[in-house]
Short mmCIF file of C-alpha atoms in Angstrom, two decimals:
data_model
loop_
_atom_site.label_atom_id
_atom_site.label_comp_id
_atom_site.label_asym_id
_atom_site.label_seq_id
_atom_site.Cartn_x
_atom_site.Cartn_y
_atom_site.Cartn_z
CA MET A 1 2.09 1.27 -2.16
CA LEU A 2 -0.58 -0.49 -3.33
CA ASP A 3 0.08 -3.17 -0.71
CA LEU A 4 0.47 -0.76 2.38
CA ILE A 5 -3.09 0.62 1.43
CA LEU A 6 -4.52 -2.65 1.46
CA ILE A 7 -2.89 -3.86 4.56
CA LEU A 8 -4.02 -0.84 6.09
CA LEU A 9 -7.86 -0.59 5.32
CA LEU A 10 -8.54 -4.84 5.26
CA GLY A 11 -6.86 -4.53 8.96
CA THR A 12 -8.24 -1.10 9.89
CA GLY A 13 -11.39 -3.51 9.26
CA ILE A 14 -10.63 -6.90 10.02
CA GLY A 15 -9.49 -5.25 14.10
CA TRP A 16 -13.12 -3.46 13.95
CA SER A 17 -14.58 -7.20 13.20
CA ALA A 18 -12.21 -9.07 15.65
CA LYS A 19 -13.80 -6.41 18.64
CA ARG A 20 -17.31 -6.68 17.38
CA PHE A 21 -16.55 -10.73 18.50
CA GLY A 22 -15.09 -9.86 22.22
CA LEU A 23 -11.01 -10.14 20.53
CA PRO A 24 -8.23 -7.75 21.27
CA ALA A 25 -7.94 -6.42 17.56
CA ALA A 26 -4.40 -6.93 17.23
CA VAL A 27 -6.08 -11.25 16.90
CA GLY A 28 -8.04 -10.06 13.98
CA GLN A 29 -4.97 -8.03 12.78
CA VAL A 30 -2.30 -10.82 13.28
CA LEU A 31 -5.35 -13.49 12.17
CA LEU A 32 -4.87 -10.78 8.27
CA GLY A 33 -1.16 -11.37 8.30
CA LEU A 34 -1.56 -15.34 7.98
CA LEU A 35 -4.11 -15.08 5.36
CA ILE A 36 -2.86 -12.90 3.27
CA GLY A 37 0.50 -12.83 2.78
CA PRO A 38 3.18 -15.66 1.95
CA PRO A 39 1.70 -18.26 4.57
CA LEU A 40 -1.82 -18.90 3.42
CA LEU A 41 -3.07 -16.93 0.45
CA GLY A 42 0.14 -14.87 -0.97
CA TRP A 43 -1.33 -11.38 -1.78
CA ILE A 44 1.35 -9.31 -0.08
CA ALA A 45 4.95 -10.29 -1.40
CA PRO A 46 7.37 -8.87 1.72
CA ASP A 47 9.86 -6.52 0.40
CA ASP A 48 12.22 -3.56 2.62
CA ASN A 49 9.55 -1.39 2.90
CA LEU A 50 7.23 -3.61 4.43
CA GLN A 51 9.35 -5.24 6.99
CA THR A 52 10.66 -1.62 8.33
CA ILE A 53 7.47 -0.43 8.75
CA GLY A 54 6.50 -4.29 9.72
CA GLU A 55 8.96 -4.04 12.79
CA LEU A 56 8.11 -0.50 13.50
CA GLY A 57 4.61 -1.80 14.02
CA VAL A 58 5.72 -4.64 16.36
CA VAL A 59 7.81 -2.22 18.44
CA LEU A 60 5.18 0.00 19.09
CA LEU A 61 3.01 -2.49 19.86
CA LEU A 62 4.79 -3.86 22.55
CA GLY A 63 5.09 -0.29 23.56
CA MET A 64 1.56 -0.33 24.20
CA ALA A 65 1.43 -3.53 25.54
CA GLY A 66 3.92 -2.84 28.69
CA LEU A 67 1.95 0.52 28.75
CA HIS A 68 -1.38 -1.60 29.56
CA LEU A 69 0.23 -3.55 32.25
#
């Protein structure tokens, strides 16, 4: 549960920061995922709940991108 709160807070902050630099919020959030996830720092360990939420997020992101086009 603490992992999810950390991801949501950092994701919101990084998304806002990315927009300030003229980048889409999703770009900042993907970079954040690479940074705090297993590939680099390893602060967040993947588990079943986090993977399910991540898959739902990908579906929503693709849906929003499709609606935008």
